[in-house]
Short mmCIF file of C-alpha atoms in Angstrom, two decimals:
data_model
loop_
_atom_site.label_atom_id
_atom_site.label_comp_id
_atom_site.label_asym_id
_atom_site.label_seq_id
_atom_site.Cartn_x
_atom_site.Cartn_y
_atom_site.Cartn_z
CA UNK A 1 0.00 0.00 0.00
CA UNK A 2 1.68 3.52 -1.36
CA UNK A 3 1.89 6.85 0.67
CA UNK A 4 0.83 9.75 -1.87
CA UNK A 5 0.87 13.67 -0.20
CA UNK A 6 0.25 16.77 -2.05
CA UNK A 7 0.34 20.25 -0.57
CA UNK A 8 -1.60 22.64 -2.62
CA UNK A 9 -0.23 26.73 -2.30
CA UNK A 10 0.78 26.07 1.28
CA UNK A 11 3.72 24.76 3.31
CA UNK A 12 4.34 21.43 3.16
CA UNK A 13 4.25 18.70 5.98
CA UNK A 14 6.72 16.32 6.69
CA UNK A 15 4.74 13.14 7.54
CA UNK A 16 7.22 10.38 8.27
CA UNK A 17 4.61 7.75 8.65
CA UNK A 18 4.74 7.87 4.58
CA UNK A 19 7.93 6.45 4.63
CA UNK A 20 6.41 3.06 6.03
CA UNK A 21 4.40 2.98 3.29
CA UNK A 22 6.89 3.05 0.83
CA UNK A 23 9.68 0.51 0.74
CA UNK A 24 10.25 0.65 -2.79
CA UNK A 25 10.66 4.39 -4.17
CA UNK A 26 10.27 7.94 -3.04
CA UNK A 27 10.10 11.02 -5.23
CA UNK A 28 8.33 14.08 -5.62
CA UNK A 29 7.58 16.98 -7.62
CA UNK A 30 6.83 20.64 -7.71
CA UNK A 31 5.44 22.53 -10.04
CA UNK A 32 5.63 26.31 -10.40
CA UNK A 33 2.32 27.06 -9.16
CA UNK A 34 3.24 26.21 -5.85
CA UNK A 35 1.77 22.29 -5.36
CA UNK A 36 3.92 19.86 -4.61
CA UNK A 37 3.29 16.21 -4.84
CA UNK A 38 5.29 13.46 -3.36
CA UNK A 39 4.89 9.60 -3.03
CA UNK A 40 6.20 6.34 -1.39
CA UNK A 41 5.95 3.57 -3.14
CA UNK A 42 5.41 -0.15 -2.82
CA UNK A 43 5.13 -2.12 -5.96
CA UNK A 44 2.19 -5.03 -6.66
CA UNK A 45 2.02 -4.36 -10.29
CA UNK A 46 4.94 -3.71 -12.42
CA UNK A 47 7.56 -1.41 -11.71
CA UNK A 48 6.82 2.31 -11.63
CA UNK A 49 7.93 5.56 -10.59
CA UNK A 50 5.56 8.82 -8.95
CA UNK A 51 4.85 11.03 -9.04
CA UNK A 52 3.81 10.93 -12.83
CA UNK A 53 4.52 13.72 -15.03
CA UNK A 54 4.07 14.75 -18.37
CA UNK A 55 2.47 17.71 -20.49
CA UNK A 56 1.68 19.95 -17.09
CA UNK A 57 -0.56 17.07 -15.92
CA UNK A 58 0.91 15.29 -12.83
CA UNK A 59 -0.74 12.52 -10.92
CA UNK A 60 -0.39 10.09 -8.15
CA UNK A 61 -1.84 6.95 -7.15
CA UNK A 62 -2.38 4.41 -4.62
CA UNK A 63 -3.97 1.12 -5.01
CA UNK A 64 -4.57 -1.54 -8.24
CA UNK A 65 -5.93 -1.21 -11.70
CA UNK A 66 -7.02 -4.46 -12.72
CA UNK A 67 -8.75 -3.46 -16.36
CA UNK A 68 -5.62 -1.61 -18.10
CA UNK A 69 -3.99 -2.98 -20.94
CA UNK A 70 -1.04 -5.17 -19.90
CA UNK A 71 0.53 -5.64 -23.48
CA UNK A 72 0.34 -1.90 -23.88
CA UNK A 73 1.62 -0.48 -20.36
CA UNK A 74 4.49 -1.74 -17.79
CA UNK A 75 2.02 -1.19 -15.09
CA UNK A 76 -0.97 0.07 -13.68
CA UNK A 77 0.11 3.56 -12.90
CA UNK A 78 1.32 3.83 -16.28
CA UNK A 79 -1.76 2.68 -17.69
CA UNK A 80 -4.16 4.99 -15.49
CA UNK A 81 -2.25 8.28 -16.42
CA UNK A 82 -2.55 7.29 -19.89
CA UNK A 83 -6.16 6.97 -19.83
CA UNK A 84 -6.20 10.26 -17.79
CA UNK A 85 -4.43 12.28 -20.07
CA UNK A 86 -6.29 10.80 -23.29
CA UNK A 87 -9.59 10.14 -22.26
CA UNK A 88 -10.36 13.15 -19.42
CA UNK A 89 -11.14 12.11 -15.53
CA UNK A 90 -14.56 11.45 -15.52
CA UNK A 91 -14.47 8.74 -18.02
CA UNK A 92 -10.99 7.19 -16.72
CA UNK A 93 -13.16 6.84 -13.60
CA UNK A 94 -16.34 5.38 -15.18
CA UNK A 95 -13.75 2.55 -16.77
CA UNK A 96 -11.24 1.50 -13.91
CA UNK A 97 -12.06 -1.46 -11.59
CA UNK A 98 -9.65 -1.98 -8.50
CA UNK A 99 -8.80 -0.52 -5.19
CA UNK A 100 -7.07 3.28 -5.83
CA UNK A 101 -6.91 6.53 -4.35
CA UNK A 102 -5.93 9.54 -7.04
CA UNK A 103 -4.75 12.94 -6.81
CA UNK A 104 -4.24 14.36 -10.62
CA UNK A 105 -3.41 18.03 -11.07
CA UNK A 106 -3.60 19.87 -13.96
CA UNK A 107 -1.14 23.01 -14.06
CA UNK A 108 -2.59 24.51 -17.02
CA UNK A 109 -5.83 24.98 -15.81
CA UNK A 110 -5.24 25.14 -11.74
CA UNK A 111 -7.38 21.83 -11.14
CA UNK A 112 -6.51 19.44 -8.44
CA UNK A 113 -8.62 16.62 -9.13
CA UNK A 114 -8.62 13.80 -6.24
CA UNK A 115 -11.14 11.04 -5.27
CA UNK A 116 -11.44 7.32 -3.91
CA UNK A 117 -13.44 4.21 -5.28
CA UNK A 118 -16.80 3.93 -4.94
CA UNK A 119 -15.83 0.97 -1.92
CA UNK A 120 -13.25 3.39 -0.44
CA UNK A 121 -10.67 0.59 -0.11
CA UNK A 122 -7.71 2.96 0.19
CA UNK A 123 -7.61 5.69 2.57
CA UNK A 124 -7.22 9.44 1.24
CA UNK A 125 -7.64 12.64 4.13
CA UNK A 126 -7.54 16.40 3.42
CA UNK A 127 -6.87 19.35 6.02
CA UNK A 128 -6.51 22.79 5.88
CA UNK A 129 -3.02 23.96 5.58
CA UNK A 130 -2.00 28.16 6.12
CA UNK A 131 -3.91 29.65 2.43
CA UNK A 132 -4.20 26.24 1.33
CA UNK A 133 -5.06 22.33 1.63
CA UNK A 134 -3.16 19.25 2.01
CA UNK A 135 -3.95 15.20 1.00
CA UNK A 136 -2.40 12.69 2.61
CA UNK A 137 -2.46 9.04 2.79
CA UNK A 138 -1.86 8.90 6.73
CA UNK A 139 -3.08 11.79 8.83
CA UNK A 140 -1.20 13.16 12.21
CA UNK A 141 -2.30 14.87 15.86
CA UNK A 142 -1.52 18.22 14.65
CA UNK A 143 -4.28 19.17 12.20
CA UNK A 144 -8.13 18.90 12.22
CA UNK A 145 -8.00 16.12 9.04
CA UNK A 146 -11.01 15.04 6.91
CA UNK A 147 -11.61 11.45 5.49
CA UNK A 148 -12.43 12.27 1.71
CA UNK A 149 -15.74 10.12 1.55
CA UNK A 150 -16.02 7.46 -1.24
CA UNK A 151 -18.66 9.90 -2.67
CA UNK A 152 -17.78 10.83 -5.98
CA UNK A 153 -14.73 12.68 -7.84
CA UNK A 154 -13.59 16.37 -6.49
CA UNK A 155 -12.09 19.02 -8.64
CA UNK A 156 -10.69 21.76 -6.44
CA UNK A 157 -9.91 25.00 -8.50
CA UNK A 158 -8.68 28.64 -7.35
CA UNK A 159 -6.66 30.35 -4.75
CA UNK A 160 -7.69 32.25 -1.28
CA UNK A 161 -7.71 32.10 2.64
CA UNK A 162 -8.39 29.42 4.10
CA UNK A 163 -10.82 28.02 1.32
CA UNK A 164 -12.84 31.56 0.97
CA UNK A 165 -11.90 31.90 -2.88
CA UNK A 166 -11.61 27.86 -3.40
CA UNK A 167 -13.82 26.45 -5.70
CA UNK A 168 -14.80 22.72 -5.72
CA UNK A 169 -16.93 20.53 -7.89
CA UNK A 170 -18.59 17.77 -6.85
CA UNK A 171 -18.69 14.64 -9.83
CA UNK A 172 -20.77 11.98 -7.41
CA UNK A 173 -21.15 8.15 -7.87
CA UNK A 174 -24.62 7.24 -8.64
CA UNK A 175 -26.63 7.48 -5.04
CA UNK A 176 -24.26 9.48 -3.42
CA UNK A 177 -25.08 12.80 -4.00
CA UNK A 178 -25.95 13.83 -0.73
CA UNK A 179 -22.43 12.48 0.71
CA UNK A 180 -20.30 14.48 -1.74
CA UNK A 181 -22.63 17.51 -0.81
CA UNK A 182 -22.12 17.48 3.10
CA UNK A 183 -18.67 16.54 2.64
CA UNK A 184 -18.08 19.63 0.40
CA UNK A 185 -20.10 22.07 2.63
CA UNK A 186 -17.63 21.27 5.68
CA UNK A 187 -14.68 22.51 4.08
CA UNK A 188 -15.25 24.58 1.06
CA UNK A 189 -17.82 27.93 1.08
CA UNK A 190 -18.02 27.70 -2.64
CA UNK A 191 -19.14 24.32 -4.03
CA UNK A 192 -21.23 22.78 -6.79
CA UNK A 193 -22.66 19.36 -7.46
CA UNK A 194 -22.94 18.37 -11.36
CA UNK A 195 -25.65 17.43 -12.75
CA UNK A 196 -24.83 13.80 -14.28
CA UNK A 197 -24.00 11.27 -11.66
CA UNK A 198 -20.94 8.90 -12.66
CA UNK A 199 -22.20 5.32 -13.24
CA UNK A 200 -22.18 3.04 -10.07
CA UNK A 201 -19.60 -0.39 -10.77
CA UNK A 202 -22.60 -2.22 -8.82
CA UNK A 203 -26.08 -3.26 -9.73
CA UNK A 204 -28.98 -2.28 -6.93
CA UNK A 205 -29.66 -4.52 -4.48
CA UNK A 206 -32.54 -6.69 -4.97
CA UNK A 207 -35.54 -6.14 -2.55
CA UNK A 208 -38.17 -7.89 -4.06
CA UNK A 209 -37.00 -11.28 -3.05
CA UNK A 210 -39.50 -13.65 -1.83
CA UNK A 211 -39.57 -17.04 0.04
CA UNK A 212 -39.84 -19.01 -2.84
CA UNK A 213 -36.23 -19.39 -4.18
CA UNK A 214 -35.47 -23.03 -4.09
CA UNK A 215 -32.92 -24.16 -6.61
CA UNK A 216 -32.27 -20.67 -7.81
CA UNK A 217 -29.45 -20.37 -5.10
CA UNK A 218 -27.33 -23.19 -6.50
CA UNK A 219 -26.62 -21.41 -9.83
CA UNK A 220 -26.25 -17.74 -7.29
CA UNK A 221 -23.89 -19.64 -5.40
CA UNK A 222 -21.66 -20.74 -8.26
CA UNK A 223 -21.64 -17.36 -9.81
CA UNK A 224 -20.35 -16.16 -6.49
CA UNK A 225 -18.04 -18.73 -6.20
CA UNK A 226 -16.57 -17.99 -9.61
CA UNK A 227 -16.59 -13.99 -9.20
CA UNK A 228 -14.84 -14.67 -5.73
CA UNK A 229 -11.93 -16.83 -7.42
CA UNK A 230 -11.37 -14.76 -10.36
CA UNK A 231 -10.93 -11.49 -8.01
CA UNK A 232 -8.02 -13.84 -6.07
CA UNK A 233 -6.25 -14.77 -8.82
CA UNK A 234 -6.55 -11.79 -10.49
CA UNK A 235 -4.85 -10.13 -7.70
CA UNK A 236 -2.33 -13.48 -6.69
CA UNK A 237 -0.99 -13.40 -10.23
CA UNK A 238 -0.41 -9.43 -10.28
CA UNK A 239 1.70 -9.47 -7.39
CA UNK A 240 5.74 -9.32 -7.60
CA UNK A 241 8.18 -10.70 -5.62
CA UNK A 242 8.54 -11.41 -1.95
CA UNK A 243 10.21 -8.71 0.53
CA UNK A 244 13.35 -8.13 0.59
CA UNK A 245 15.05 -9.72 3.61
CA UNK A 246 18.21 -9.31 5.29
CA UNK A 247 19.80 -8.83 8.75
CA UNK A 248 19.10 -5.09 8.05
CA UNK A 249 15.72 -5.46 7.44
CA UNK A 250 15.80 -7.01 11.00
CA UNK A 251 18.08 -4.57 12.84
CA UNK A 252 15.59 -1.88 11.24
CA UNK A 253 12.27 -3.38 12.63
CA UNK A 254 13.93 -3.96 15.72
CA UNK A 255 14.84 -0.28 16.26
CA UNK A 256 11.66 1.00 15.35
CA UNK A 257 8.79 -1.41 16.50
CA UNK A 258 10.23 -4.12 19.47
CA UNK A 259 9.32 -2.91 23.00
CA UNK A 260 10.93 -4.65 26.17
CA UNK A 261 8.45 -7.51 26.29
CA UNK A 262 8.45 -10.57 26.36
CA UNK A 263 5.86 -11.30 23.43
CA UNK A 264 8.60 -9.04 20.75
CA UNK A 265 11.91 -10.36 19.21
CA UNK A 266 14.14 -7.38 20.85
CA UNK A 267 17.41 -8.11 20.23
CA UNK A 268 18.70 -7.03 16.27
CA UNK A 269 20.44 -10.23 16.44
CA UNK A 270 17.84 -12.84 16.96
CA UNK A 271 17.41 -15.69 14.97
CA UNK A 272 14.68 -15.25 12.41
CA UNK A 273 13.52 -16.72 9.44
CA UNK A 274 12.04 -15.14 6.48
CA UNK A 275 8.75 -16.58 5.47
CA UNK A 276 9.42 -16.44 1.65
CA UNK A 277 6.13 -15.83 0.80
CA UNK A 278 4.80 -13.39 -1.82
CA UNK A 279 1.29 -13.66 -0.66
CA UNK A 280 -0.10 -13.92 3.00
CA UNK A 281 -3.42 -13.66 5.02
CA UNK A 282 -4.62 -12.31 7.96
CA UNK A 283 -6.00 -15.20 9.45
CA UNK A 284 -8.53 -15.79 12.34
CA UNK A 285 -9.67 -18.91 11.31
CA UNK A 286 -12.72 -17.87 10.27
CA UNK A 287 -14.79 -18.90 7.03
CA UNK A 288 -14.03 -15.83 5.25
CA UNK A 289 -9.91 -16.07 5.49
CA UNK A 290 -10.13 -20.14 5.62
CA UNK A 291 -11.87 -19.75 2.35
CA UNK A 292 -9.59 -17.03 0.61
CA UNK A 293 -6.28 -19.16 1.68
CA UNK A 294 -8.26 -22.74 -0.03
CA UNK A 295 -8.97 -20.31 -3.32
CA UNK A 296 -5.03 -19.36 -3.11
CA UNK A 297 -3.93 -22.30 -3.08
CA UNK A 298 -5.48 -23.20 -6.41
CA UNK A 299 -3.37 -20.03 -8.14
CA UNK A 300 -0.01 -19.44 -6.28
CA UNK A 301 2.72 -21.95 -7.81
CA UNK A 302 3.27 -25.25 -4.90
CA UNK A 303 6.71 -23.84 -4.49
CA UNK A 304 5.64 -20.93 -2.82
CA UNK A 305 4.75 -20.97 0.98
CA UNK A 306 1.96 -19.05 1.78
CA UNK A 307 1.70 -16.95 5.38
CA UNK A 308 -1.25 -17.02 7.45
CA UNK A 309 -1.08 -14.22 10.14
CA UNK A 310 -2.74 -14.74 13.22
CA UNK A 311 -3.05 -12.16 16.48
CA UNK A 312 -3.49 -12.50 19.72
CA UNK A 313 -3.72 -10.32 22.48
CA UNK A 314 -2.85 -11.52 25.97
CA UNK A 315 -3.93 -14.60 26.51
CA UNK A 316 -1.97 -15.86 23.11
CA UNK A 317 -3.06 -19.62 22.35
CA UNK A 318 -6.23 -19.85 24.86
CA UNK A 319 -7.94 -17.26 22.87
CA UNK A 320 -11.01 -17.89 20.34
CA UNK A 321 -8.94 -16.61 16.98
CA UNK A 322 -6.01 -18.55 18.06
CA UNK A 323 -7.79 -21.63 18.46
CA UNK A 324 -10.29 -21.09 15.26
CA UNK A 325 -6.57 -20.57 13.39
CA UNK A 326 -5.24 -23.87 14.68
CA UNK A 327 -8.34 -25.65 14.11
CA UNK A 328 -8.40 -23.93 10.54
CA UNK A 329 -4.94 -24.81 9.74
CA UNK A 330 -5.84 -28.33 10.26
CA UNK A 331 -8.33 -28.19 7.53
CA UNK A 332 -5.56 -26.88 5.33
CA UNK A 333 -3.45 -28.79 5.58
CA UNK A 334 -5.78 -32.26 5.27
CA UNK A 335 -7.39 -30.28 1.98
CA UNK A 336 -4.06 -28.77 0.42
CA UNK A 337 -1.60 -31.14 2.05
CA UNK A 338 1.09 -30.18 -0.84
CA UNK A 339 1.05 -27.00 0.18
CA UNK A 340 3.55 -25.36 2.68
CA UNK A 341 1.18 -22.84 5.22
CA UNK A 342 3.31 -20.77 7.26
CA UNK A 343 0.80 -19.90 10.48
CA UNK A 344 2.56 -16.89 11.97
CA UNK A 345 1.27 -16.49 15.44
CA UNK A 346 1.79 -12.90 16.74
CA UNK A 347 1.18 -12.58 20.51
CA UNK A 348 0.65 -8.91 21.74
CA UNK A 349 1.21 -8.02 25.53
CA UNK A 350 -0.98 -5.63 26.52
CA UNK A 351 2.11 -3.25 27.15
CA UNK A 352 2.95 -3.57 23.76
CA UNK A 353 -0.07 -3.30 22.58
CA UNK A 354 -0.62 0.09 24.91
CA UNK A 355 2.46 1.52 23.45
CA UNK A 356 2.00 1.11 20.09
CA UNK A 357 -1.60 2.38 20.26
CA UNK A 358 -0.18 5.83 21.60
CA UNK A 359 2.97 5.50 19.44
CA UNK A 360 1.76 4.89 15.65
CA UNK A 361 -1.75 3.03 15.36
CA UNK A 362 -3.98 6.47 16.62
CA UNK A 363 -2.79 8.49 14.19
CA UNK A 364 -2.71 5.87 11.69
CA UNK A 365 -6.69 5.21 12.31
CA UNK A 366 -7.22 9.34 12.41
CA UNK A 367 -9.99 10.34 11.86
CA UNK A 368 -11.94 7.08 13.35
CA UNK A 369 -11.33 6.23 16.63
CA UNK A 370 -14.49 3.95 17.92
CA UNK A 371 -13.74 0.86 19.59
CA UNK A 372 -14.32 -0.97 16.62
CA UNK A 373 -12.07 0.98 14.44
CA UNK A 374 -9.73 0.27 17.46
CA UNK A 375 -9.96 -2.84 18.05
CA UNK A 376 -9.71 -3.83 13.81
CA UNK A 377 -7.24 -1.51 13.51
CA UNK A 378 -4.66 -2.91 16.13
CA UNK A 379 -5.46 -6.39 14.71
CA UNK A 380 -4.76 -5.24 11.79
CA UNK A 381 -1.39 -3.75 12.12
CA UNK A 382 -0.08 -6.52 14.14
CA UNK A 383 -0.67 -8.40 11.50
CA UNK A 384 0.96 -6.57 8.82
CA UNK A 385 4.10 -5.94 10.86
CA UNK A 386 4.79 -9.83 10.14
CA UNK A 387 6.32 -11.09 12.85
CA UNK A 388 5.84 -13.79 14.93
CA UNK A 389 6.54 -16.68 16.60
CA UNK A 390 5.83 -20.31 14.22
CA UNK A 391 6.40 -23.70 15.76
CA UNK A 392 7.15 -27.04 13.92
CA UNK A 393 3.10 -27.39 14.16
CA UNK A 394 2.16 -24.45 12.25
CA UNK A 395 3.95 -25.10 9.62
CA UNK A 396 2.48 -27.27 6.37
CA UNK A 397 3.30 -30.86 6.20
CA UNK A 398 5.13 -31.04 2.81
CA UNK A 399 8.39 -33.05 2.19
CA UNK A 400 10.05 -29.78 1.49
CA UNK A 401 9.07 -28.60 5.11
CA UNK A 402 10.33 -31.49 6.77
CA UNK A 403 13.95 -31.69 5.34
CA UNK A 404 14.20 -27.95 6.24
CA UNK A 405 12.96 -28.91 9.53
CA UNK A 406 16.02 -31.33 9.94
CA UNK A 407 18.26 -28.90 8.21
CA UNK A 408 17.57 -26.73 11.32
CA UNK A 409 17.81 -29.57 13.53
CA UNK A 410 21.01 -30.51 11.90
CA UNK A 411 22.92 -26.72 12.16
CA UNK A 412 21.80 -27.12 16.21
CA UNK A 413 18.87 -25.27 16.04
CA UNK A 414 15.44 -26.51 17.95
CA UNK A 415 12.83 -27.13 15.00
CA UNK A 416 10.06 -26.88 16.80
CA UNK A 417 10.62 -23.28 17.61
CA UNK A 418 11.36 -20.18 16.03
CA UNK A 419 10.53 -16.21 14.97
CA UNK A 420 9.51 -15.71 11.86
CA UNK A 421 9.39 -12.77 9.05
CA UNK A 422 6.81 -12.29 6.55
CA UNK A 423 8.06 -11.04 3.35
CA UNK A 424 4.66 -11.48 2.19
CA UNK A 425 3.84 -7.96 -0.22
CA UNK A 426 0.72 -8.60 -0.65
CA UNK A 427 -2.20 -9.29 2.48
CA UNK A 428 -5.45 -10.62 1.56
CA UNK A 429 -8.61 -10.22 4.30
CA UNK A 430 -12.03 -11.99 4.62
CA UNK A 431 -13.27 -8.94 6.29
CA UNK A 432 -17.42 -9.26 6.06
CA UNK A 433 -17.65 -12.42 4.02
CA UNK A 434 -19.05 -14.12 7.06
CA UNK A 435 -22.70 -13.68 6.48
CA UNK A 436 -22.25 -14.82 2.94
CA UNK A 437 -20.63 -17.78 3.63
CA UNK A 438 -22.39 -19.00 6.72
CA UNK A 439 -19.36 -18.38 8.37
CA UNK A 440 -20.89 -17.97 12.11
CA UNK A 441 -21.02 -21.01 14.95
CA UNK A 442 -24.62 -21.47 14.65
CA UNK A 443 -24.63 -21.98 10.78
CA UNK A 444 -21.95 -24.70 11.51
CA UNK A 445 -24.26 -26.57 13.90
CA UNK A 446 -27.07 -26.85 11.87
CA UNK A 447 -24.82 -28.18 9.03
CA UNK A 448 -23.46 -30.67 12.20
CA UNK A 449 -26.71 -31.76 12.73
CA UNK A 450 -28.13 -31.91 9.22
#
């Protein structure tokens, strides 16, 4: 996931929580109108460089493309400026499928475009800055931020204080006109809405269903089951390589993330083994991620481990997710028993967890910050961190995993027992899928008992 920032005729910020975000490349760019636009880069899809320049038109992007034209563009970013520059926002919009956040500025005509998908699946805030406004991936403490809503596209135009003389059009997705409007009204004094909605990516849902739907559901289910699969490998097969891993990479995490407990690898010099995975998931053990880690399995090559992340928080194995994971794992590895399944178990202390909550997560979660965002978001970056602790049991059953088991046991190490590093770049979650795949306890005992 990329950082992108743009400060638009203001001072610019110097968020170093970008820099996470961004492993692969950072550059940035600004133009003589005063805007400058910077971004941190992680590549999934081909290998590209932002921000994106070319004819006065400058964009930057984070998130997946998955309809561009492969034979015709290196990568995704490549492929969405194109369209951009040819074809005009609106209709680059109308045509794109995948997760993405944009910022495109136009320097002849003073536009800063920005918007998110119509799911919002990658984060995008805005805050005023001195005359001006700045976007941001990650927000911090220091300024009143707004979440740009998955509404619709914005195009912000003109120059003032503090927003008096800015201008902004509102482009909304079908059915979410009023969103873009209240949105818009918060920030801006001067705002329109256009007229013509841009076309929703989703069909309405169906309300006239009845209790007469017998074998209907067998063909809905297979549809599903077919959509699901093709969105997982269309995503497996787009992403690169594994992280990079070295004793640096360690010594790095080390200095910035390992408190003095007893649940974190603390010392730079501890033992730990890269997963070698390119792909991983977060995995409670659910339906949803049990189900998204069988559909893997049928498109990432057998030579490839794949990590399943699992968090606990202080009562490590006796908890429900931990147990569901074990339980899950199981399944795995009777189902896909060529398959090498890395379970990563990270236990949190609730020091660590206290700490980390003050130190990076808050601001990370800024603007939400309900229990629930909270409590998913901790989980969540636990999990992404990607380290833990992996015993000989967590790990799949192929003959490939046993010889490196006695390879350890040979060079004196215990192979039961060890940290482990995900250098998985990619992190799929079953977030939701539960009620469509009868994923809760009670749906299980009435397939128990027939």
């Amino acid at each position: 996931m990329c950082g992108i920032l743009c400060c638009y005729k203001c001072q610019c910020i110097d968020n170093k929580r970008l820099l996470n975000r961004g492993p692969d490349h950072q550059s940035s760019f600004t133009t003589s109108s005063n805007v400058k636009l910077a971004a941190y880069i992680l590549h999934v899809q081909g290998h590209s460089k932002q921000p994106v320049a070319r004819e006065k038109k400058i964009m930057l992007f984070n998130g997946q493309i998955f309809t561009f034209d492969k034979e015709l563009y290196s990568s995704d970013t490549e492929g969405l400026f194109n369209s951009l520059v040819n074809f005009g926002v609106l209709k680059s919009v109308e045509e794109t499928q995948g997760p993405n956040a944009v910022i495109f500025y136009d320097e002849h005509t003073d536009e800063l475009w920005f918007w998110r998908d119509y799911f919002g699946r990658r984060s995008l805030l805005i805050a005023h800055e001195g005359d001006g406004f700045i976007l941001c991936s990650v927000g911090d403490s220091e300024r009143q931020w707004y979440e740009v809503p998955a509404g619709g596209v914005f195009c912000l135009k003109g120059a003032g204080n503090n927003g008096t003389s800015y201008h902004v059009t509102c482009h909304a997705y079908q059915g979410r006109r009023d969103t873009c409007a209240d949105f818009a009204s918060q920030l801006f004094k001067s705002v329109s809405i256009a007229q013509d909605c841009i076309a929703s990516p989703v069909t309405p849902l169906n309300t006239t269903l009845t209790c007469d739907i017998p074998l209907q559901w067998v063909d809905k289910s297979d549809t599903f089951l077919l959509l699901l699969s093709e969105s997982v490998r269309i995503r497996a097969h787009c992403c690169g390589k594994p992280l990079p891993f070295s004793q640096d990479t360690i010594s790095d995490y080390c200095s910035r993330h390992c408190e003095s407990t007893s649940s974190s690898p603390c010392n730079p010099h501890q033992n730990m083994t890269p997963s070698g995975a390119r792909l991983g998931v977060l995995f409670s053990g659910g339906i949803d991620c049990t189900v998204l880690a069988a559909l893997l399995h049928r498109f990432v090559p057998l030579t490839e481990p794949i990590d399943l992340l699992n968090v606990s928080f202080g009562n490590f194995d006796s908890t429900p997710d931990r147990m569901s994971a074990l339980a899950s794992l199981s399944d795995l590895q009777q189902s896909c028993a060529d398959r090498k399944w890395n379970l990563i178990k990270v236990n949190v202390s609730r020091d660590e967890l206290q700490t980390s909550r003050d130190k990076y997560i808050s601001d990370l979660l800024y603007p939400h910050n309900t229990v629930l965002d909270d409590s998913i978001g901790c989980a969540l970056w636990f999990a992404a961190r990607g380290v833990g602790h992996c015993t000989r049991a967590d790990v799949g059953c192929t003959a490939r995993a046993d010889a490196e088991c006695a390879a350890r046991a040979d060079a004196g190490a215990d192979p039961t027992d060890e940290w482990m590093f995900s250098t998985a770049r990619l992190l799929f979650s079953g977030i939701g899928a539960d009620e469509l795949l009868g994923g809760y306890s009670r749906h299980r005992g009435a397939w128990q008992n027939g």
